[in-house]
Every structure is written in structure tokens, then in C-alpha cells.
mmCIF file of C-alpha atoms in Angstrom:
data_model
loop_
_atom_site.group_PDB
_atom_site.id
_atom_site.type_symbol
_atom_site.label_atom_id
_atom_site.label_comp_id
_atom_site.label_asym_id
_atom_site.label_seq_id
_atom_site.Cartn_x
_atom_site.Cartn_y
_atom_site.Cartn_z
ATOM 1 C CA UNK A 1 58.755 54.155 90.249
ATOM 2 C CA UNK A 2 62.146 55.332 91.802
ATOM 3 C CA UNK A 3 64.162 54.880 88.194
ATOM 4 C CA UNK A 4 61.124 57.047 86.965
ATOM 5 C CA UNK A 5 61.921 59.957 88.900
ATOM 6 C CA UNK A 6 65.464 59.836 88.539
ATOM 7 C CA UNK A 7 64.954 59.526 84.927
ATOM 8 C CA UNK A 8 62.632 62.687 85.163
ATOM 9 C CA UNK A 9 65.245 65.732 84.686
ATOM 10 C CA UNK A 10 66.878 63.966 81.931
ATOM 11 C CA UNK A 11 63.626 63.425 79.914
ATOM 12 C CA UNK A 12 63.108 67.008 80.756
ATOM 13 C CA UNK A 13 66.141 68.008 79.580
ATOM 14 C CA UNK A 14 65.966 66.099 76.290
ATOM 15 C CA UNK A 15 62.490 67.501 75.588
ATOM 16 C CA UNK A 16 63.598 71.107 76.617
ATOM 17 C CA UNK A 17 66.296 70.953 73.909
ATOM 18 C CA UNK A 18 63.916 69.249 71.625
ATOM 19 C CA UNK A 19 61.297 71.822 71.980
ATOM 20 C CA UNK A 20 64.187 74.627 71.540
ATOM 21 C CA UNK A 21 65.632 73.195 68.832
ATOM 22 C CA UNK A 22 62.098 72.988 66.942
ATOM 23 C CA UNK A 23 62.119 76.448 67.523
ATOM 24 C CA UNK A 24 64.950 77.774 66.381
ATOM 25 C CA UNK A 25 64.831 75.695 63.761
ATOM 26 C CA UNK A 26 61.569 75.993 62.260
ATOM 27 C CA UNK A 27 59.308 78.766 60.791
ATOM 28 C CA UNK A 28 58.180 80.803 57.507
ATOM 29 C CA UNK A 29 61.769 80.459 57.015
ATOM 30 C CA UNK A 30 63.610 77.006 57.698
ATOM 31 C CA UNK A 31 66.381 76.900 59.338
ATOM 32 C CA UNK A 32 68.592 73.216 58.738
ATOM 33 C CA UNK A 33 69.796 72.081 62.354
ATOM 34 C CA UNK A 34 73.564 71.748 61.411
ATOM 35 C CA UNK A 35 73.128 75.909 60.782
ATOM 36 C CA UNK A 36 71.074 76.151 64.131
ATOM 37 C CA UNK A 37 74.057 74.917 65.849
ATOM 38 C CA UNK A 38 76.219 76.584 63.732
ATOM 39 C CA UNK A 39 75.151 79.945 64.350
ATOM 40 C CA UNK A 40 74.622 79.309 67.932
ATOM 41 C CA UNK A 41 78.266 78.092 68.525
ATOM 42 C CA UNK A 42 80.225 80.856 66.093
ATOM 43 C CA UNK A 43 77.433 83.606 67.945
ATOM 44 C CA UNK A 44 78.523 85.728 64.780
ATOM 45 C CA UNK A 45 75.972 86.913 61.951
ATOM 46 C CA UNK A 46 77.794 85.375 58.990
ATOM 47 C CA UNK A 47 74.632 84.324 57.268
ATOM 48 C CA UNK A 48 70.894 85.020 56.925
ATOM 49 C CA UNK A 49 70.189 81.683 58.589
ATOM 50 C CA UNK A 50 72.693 83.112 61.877
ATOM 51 C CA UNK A 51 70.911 86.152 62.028
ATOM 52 C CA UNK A 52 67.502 84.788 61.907
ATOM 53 C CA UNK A 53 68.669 82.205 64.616
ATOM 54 C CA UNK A 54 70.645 84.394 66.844
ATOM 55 C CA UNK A 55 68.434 88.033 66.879
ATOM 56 C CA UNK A 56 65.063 87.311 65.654
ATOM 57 C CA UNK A 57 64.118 83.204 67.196
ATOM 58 C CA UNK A 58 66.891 82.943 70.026
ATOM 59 C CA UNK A 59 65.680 85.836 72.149
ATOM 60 C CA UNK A 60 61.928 84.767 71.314
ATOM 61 C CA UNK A 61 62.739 81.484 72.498
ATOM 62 C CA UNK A 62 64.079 82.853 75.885
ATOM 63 C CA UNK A 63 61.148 84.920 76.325
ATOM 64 C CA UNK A 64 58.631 82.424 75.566
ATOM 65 C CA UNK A 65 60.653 79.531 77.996
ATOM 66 C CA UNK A 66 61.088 82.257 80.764
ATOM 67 C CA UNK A 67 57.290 83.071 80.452
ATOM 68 C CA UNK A 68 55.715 79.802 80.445
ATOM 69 C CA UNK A 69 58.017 79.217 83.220
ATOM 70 C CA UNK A 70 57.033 82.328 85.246
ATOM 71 C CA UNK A 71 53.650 81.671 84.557
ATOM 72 C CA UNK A 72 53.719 77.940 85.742
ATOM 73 C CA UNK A 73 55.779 78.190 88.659
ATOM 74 C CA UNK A 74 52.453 81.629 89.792
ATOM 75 C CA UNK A 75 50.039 78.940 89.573
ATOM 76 C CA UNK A 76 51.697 76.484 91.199
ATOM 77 C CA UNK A 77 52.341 78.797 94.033
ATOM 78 C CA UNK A 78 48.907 80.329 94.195
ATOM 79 C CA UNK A 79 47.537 76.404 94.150
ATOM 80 C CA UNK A 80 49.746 76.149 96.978
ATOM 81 C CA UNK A 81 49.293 79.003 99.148
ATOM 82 C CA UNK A 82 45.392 79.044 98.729
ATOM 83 C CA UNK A 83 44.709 75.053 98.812
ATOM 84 C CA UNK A 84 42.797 76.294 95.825
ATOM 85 C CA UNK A 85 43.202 73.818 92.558
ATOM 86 C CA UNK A 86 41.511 76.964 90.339
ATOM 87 C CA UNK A 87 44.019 79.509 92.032
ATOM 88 C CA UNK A 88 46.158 80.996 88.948
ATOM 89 C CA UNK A 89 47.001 84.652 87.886
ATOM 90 C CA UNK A 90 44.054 84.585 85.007
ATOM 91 C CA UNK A 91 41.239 83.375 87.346
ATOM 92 C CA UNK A 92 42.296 85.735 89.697
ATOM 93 C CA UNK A 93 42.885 88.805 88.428
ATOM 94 C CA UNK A 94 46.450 89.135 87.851
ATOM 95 C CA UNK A 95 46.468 88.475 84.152
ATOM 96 C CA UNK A 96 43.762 90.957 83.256
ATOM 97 C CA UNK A 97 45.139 93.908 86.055
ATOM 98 C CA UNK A 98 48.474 93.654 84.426
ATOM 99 C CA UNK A 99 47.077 94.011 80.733
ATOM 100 C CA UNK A 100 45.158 96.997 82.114
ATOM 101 C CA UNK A 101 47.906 98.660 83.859
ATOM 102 C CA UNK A 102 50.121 98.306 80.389
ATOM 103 C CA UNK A 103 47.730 98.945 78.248
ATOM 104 C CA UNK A 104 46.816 102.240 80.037
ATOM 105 C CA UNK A 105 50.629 103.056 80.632
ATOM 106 C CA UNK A 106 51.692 103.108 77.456
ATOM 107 C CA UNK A 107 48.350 103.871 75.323
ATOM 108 C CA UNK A 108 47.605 106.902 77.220
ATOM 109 C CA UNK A 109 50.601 107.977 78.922
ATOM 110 C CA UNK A 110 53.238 107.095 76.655
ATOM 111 C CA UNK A 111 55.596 104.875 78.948
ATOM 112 C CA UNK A 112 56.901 102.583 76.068
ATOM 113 C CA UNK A 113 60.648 102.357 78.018
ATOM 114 C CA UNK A 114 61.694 98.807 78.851
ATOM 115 C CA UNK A 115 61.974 99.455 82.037
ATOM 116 C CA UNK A 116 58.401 100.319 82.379
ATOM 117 C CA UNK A 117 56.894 97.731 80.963
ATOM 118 C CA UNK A 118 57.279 94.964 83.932
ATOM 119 C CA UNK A 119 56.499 98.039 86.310
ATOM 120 C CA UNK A 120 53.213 98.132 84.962
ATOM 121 C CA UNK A 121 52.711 95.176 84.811
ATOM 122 C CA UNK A 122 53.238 94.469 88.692
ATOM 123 C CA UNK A 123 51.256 97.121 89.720
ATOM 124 C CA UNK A 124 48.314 96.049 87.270
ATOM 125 C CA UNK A 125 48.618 92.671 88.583
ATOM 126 C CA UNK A 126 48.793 93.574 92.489
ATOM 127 C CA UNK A 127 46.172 95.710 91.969
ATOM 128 C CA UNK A 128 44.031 92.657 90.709
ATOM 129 C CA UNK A 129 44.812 90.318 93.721
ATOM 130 C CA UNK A 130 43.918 93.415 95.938
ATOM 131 C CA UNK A 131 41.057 93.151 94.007
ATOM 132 C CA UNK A 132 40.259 89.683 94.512
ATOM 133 C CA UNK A 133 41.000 89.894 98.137
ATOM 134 C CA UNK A 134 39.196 92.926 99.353
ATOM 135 C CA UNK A 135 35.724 91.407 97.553
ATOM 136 C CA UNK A 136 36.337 87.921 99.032
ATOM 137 C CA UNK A 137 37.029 89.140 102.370
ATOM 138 C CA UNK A 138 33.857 91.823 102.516
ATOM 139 C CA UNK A 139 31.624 88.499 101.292
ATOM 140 C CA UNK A 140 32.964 86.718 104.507
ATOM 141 C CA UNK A 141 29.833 87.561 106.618
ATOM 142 C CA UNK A 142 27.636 85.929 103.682
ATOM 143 C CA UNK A 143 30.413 83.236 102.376
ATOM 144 C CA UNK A 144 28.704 83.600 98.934
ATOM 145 C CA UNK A 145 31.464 85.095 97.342
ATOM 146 C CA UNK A 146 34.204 82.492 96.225
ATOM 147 C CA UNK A 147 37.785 83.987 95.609
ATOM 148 C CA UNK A 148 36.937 82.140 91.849
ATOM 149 C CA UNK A 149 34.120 84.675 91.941
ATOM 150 C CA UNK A 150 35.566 87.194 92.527
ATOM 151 C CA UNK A 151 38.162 86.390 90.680
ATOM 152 C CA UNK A 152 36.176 86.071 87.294
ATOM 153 C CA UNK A 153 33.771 89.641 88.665
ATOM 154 C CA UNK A 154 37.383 91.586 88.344
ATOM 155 C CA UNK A 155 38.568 89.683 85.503
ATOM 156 C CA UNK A 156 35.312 90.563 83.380
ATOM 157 C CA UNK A 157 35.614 94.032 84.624
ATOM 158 C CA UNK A 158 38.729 94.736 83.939
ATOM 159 C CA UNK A 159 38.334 93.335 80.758
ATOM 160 C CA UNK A 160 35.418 95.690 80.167
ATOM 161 C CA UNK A 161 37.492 98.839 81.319
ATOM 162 C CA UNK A 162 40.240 97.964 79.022
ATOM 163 C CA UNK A 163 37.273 97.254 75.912
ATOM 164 C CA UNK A 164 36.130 100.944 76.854
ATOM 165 C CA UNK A 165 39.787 102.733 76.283
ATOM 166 C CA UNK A 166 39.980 100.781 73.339
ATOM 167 C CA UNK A 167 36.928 101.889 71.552
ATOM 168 C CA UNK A 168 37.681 105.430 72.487
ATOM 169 C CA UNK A 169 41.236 105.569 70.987
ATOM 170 C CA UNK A 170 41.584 102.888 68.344
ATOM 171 C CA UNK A 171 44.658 104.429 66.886
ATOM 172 C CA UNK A 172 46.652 104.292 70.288
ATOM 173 C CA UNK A 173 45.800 100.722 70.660
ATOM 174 C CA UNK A 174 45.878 99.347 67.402
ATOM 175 C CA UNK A 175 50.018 98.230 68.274
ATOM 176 C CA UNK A 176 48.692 96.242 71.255
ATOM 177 C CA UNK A 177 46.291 94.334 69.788
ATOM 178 C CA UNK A 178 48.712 91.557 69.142
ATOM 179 C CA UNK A 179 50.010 91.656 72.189
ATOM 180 C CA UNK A 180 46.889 91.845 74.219
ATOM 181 C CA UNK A 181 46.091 88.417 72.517
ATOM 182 C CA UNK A 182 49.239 86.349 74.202
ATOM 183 C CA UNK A 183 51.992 86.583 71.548
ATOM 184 C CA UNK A 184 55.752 86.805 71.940
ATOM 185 C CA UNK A 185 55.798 88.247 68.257
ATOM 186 C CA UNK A 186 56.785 91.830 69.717
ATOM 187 C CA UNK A 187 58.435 91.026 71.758
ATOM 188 C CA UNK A 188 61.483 93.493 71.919
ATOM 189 C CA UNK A 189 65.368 92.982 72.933
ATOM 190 C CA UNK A 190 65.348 95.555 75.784
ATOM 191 C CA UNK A 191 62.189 94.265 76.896
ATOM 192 C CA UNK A 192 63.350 90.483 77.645
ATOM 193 C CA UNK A 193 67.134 92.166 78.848
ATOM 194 C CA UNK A 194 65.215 94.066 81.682
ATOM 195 C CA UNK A 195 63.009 91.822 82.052
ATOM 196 C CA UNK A 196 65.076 88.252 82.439
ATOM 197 C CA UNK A 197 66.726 88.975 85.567
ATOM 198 C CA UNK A 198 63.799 89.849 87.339
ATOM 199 C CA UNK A 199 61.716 86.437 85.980
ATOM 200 C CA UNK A 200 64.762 84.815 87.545
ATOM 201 C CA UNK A 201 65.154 86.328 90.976
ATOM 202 C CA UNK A 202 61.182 85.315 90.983
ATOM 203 C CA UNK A 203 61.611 81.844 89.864
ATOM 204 C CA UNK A 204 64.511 81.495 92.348
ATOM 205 C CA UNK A 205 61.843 83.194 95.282
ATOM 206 C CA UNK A 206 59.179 80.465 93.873
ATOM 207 C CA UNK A 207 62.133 77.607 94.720
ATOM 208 C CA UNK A 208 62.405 78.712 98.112
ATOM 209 C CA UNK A 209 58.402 78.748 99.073
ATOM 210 C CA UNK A 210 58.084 75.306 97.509
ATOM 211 C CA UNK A 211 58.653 73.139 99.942
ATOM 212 C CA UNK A 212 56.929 75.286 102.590
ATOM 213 C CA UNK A 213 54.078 75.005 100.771
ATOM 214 C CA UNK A 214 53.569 71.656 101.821
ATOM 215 C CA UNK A 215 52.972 72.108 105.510
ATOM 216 C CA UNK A 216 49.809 74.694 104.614
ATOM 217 C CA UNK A 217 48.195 71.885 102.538
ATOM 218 C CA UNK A 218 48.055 69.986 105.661
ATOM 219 C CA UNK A 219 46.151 72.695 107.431
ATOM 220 C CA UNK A 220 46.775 75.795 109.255
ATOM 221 C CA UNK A 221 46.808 74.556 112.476
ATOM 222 C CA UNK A 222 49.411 71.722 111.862
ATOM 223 C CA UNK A 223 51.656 74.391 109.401
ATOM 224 C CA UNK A 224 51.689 77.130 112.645
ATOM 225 C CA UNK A 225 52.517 74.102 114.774
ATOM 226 C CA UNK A 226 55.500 73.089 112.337
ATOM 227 C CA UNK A 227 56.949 76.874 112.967
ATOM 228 C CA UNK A 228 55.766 78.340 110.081
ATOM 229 C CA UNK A 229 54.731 82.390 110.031
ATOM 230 C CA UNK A 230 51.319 81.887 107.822
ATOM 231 C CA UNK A 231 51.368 85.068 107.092
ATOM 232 C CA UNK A 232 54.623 85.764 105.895
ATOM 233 C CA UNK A 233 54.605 83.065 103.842
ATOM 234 C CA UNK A 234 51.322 84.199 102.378
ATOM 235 C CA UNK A 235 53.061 87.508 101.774
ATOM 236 C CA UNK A 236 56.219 86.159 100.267
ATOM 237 C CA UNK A 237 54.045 84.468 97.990
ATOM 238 C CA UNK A 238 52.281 86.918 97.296
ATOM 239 C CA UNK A 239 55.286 88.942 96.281
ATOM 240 C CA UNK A 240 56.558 85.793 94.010
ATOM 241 C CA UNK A 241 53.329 85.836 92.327
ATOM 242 C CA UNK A 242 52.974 89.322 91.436
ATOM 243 C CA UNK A 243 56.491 89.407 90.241
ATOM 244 C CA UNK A 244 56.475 86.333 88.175
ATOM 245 C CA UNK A 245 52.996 87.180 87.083
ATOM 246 C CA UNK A 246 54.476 90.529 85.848
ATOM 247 C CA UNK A 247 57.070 88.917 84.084
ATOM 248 C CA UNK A 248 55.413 86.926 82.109
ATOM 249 C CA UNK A 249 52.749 89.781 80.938
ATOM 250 C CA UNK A 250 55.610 92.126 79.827
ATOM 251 C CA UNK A 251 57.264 89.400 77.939
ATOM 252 C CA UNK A 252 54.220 87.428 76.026
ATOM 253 C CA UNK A 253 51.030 89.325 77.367
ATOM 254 C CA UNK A 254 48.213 88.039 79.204
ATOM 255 C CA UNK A 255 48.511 84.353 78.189
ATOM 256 C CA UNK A 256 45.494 81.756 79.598
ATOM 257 C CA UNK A 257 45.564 78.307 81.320
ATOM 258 C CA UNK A 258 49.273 78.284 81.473
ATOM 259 C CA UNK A 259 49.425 78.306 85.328
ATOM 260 C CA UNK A 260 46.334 76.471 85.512
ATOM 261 C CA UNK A 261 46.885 73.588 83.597
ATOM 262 C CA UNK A 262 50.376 72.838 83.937
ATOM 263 C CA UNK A 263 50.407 72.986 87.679
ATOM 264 C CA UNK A 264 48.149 69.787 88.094
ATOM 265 C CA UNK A 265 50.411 68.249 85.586
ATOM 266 C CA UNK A 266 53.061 68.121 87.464
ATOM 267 C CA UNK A 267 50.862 67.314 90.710
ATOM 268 C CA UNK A 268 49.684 64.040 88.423
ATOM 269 C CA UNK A 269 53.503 63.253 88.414
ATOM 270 C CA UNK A 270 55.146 64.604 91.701
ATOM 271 C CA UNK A 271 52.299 64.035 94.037
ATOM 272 C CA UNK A 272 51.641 66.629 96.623
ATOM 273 C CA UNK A 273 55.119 67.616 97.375
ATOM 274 C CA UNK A 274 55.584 71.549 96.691
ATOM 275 C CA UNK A 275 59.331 71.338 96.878
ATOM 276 C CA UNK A 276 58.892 69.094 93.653
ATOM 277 C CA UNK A 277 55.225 70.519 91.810
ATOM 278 C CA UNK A 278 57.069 74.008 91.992
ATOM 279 C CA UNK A 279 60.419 73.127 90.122
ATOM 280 C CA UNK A 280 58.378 70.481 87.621
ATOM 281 C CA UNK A 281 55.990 73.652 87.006
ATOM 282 C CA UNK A 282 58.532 75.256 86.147
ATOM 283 C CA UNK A 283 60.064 72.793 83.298
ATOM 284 C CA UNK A 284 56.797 71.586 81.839
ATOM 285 C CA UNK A 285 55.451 75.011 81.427
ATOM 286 C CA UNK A 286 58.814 76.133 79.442
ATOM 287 C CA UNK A 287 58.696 72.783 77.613
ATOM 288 C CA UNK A 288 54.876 73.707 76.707
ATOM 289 C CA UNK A 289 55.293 77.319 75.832
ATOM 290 C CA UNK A 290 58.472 76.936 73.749
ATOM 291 C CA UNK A 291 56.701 74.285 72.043
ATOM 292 C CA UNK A 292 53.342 76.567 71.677
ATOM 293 C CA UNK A 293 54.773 79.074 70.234
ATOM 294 C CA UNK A 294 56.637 77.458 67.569
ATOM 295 C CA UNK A 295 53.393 75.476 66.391
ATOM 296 C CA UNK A 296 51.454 78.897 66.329
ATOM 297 C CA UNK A 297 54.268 80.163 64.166
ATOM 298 C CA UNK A 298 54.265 77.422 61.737
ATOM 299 C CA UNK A 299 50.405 76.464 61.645
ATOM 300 C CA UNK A 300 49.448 79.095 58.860
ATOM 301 C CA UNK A 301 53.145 80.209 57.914
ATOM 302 C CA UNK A 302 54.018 82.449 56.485
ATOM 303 C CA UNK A 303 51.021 84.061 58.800
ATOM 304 C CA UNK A 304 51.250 84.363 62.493
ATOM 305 C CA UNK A 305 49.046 82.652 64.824
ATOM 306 C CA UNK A 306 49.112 84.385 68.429
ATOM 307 C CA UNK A 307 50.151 81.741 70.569
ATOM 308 C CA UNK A 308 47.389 82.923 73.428
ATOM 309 C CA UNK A 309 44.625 81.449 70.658
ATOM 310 C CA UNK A 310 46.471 78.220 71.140
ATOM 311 C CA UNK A 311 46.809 77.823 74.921
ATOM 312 C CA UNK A 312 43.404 78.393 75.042
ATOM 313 C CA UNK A 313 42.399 75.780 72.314
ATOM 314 C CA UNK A 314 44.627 73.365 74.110
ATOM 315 C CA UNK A 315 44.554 74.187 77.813
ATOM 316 C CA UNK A 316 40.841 74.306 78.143
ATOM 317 C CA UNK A 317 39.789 70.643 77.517
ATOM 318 C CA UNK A 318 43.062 69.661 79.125
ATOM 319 C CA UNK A 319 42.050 70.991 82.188
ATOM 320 C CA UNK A 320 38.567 69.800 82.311
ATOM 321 C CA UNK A 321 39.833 66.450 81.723
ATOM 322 C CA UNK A 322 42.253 67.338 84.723
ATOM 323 C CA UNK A 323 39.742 68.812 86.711
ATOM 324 C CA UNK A 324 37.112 65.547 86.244
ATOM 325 C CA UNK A 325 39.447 63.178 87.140
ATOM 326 C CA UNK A 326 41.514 64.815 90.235
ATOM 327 C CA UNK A 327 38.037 66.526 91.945
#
């Protein structure tokens, strides 16, 4: 069992590479592997295959690994912080206040600018939590409201409020349609430049709650008497969340499952030991969205598939499975 988790980062390793090099490598147009490494080595256009590898699949494949990261490493956190094995930014709220919050930036107001994008995104998703919070915490005098519930009330009406602006300017939205579906397809240069060091500062935030993570899953009481400041460490969280959440809607859109599934994968391996879940999150959902995204480009080549369709199709049943055998 020991070799087995020492092994782990190298088998992680190898199938990070694997999944990148798939992905550079592969699409409506082939790429051979000795020119993937080529281009990637020389950095220099000197070829259509260079250019296609270096500005069109290279910065795809850093936004796709940086959001399926981001996206893990929220649900892992919100599993965490909540004792919660539903908690993740689509069940509540995040996902569907952040596509708001963009959608209603830029389709109405016009703010297109990099910059703005992520902005918009963290507000839309804090809003959501807020959300989430303020009806689970008004129910507490019944306890018939859930934070799932609530959760899935905001999600559907957000989801309804964003339906609404659509059918009343088609035009405006007709160039986040795409988007809106989970798909790195758009995804533009500035976008992932302003973007990346922000996912990172959150990722590095979501390394640092980890392990104090741990204590709260052995109850309040016995996490207070450890030293910890619960609610600070909720609010950190909180922060990491939002942030990470945020990150991964301006660089893919509101993508499903992806912090909900892959978080109890890595609890099936690492046991209940945030310091590890966290970081394994973190890999596996990379591994899993790099890998996503290059099958929903190649499925019906030289068509597109939105790679939100396919984290649906493949997250769903793998989390019932998940969800049958761990509750």
C-alpha cells in the first residue's frame, strides 16, 4: 500500500503528460508527436503544425488543465468545509451565479475586457453562495431546507433569469451560447493571461486549507479544541472557493460534476486526509478535463462537441455509482 502512494505522483505525472500530449496532438487536424515536441521545444511558428500546437491547442490545453483543476480542488474544499459529500460550486449556486453575472456583464453592458471576465464571474458566484446561505439559514427554525435545496432552488432560478435575458435579446447572446454550454473553444489569449495567475494564487490558497480541513471533519467541538478559528477558516474557504470557482467559469464556462465527482475520487484513494484529497483533486481533475476536452474535440471532428455535454454524460453515472457505494 505504501509503494502505491509513493508511486502515485509519478503515475500522475505520466498520465498528465499523456493526457497533454493527446491533446496537443490530436484533432480535425493531426498533429505527429515528433512535431508536437518539435514546436514546443523551437517555441517558433515555422510550420502550420507549430502554430496550431503553440497558439491555437497549447493555450487551450492550459485553460482546460487550470480549470478542471480549479474546479476540483472548489469541491474538494466545499466537501471539506461543509462535511457535505454533495457540496460543489454547481449544486450550490456558484456555477449558475457566475454564468449569470457574465452573461449579464457582457450581453447587456458590454464588459467584454479580459479583465472583466473573472470579475464577473466572482461576484456572480459569491452572490450564489450568499444565496445558498441566507435561504439555508432563514429555514433553520423549520430544518426543512437542506443547503442541497437550496442549492438546486437558486440554481433553477438563476437558470430561469438567465433563460429570460436570453429570449429577450437573442442577438446579444447568440456568442455565448457555446460558452454557456462548458466549452474551452473561445476561449481567448488575454482571457487565460489574466486569468492564470489568479487560478494559481487560488489553487495555492486551496493547498494551505487542506490539511485544516481535516480537524472540522472530526467535529466542531474537537476542531475549536485543536486551535482552530471555525470561522475564519470557513471564510478563507469561502474566499478559495469563490475565486477558484470564478476561474474556472471565465476560462471554460459553467462546467458540471467536475468538483463533484472528482473529489470522492480522490477520497476513494487518499482516504480522509484533506492535506492529500485537496492536492489529488487537483491532478485528477486536470488529468480528466485535459482528457475531456480532447475527446469532445475529436468525437465528431471536424465538428465540435462542447466538452460540458461530456462531463455530464460521464460524471453523472460516475457519481451515482460513487454516491451508492460510499453513503
Amino acid at each position: 500500500m505504501r509503494a502505491a502512494h509513493r508511486s502515485l505522483p509519478l503515475l500522475l505525472g505520466l498520465a498528465l503528460l499523456s493526457a497533454l500530449a493527446w491533446h496537443l496532438a490530436a484533432g480535425a487536424h493531426s498533429v505527429p508527436l515528433q512535431n508536437v515536441v518539435k514546436a514546443l521545444i523551437s517555441g517558433a511558428p515555422e510550420s502550420y503544425d507549430a502554430v496550431v500546437v503553440t497558439q491555437i491547442r497549447l493555450p487551450r490545453a492550459v485553460g482546460a488543465m487550470l480549470a478542471g483543476a480549479s474546479l476540483a480542488a472548489a469541491g474538494a474544499l466545499m466537501q471539506g468545509a461543509t462535511r457535505n459529500p454533495l457540496a460543489d460550486p454547481g449544486l450550490f449556486g456558484l456555477l449558475a451565479g457566475a454564468a449569470l453575472a457574465v452573461v449579464l456583464g457582457q450581453g447587456t453592458f458590454g464588459m467584454t475586457s479580459p479583465v472583466a471576465v473573472p470579475i464577473l464571474a466572482a461576484a456572480g458566484a459569491l452572490a450564489g453562495a450568499v444565496m445558498v446561505w441566507t435561504l439555508t439559514a432563514a429555514s433553520n427554525a423549520g430544518g426543512t431546507l437542506t443547503p442541497v435545496l437550496a442549492g438546486a432552488a437558486v440554481t433553477a432560478f438563476l437558470g430561469a433569469v438567465k433563460l429570460l435575458m436570453n429570449l429577450m435579446d437573442e442577438r446579444n447572446f447568440d456568442a455565448l451560447r457555446i460558452w454557456l454550454s462548458g466549452s474551452l473553444a473561445g476561449l481567448r489569449l488575454p482571457v487565460l493571461m489574466v486569468t492564470a495567475p489568479v487560478a494559481a494564487a487560488g489553487l495555492v490558497a486551496a493547498l494551505l486549507i487542506g490539511p485544516r480541513l481535516t480537524a472540522l471533519g472530526m467535529g466542531d467541538e474537537t476542531a475549536k479544541s485543536l486551535g482552530f478559528n471555525l470561522r475564519r477558516l470557513r471564510a478563507a474557504t469561502l474566499v478559495a472557493v469563490v475565486v477558484l470557482t470564478a476561474c474556472a467559469v471565465a476560462l471554460a464556462g459553467p462546467l458540471g460534476f467536475v468538483g463533484l465527482t472528482v473529489p470522492h475520487v480522490a477520497r476513494l484513494i487518499a482516504g480522509v486526509d484533506y492535506g492529500r484529497i485537496v492536492p489529488l483533486s487537483m491532478m485528477l481533475g486536470a488529468i480528466c478535463l485535459l482528457a475531456m476536452d480532447t475527446a469532445a474535440r475529436v468525437a465528431v471532428a471536424p465538428a465540435e462537441m462542447s466538452v460540458g455535454i461530456l462531463t455530464a454524460l460521464i460524471g453523472a453515472p460516475v457519481f451515482v455509482l460513487l454516491v451508492r457505494s460510499r453513503l
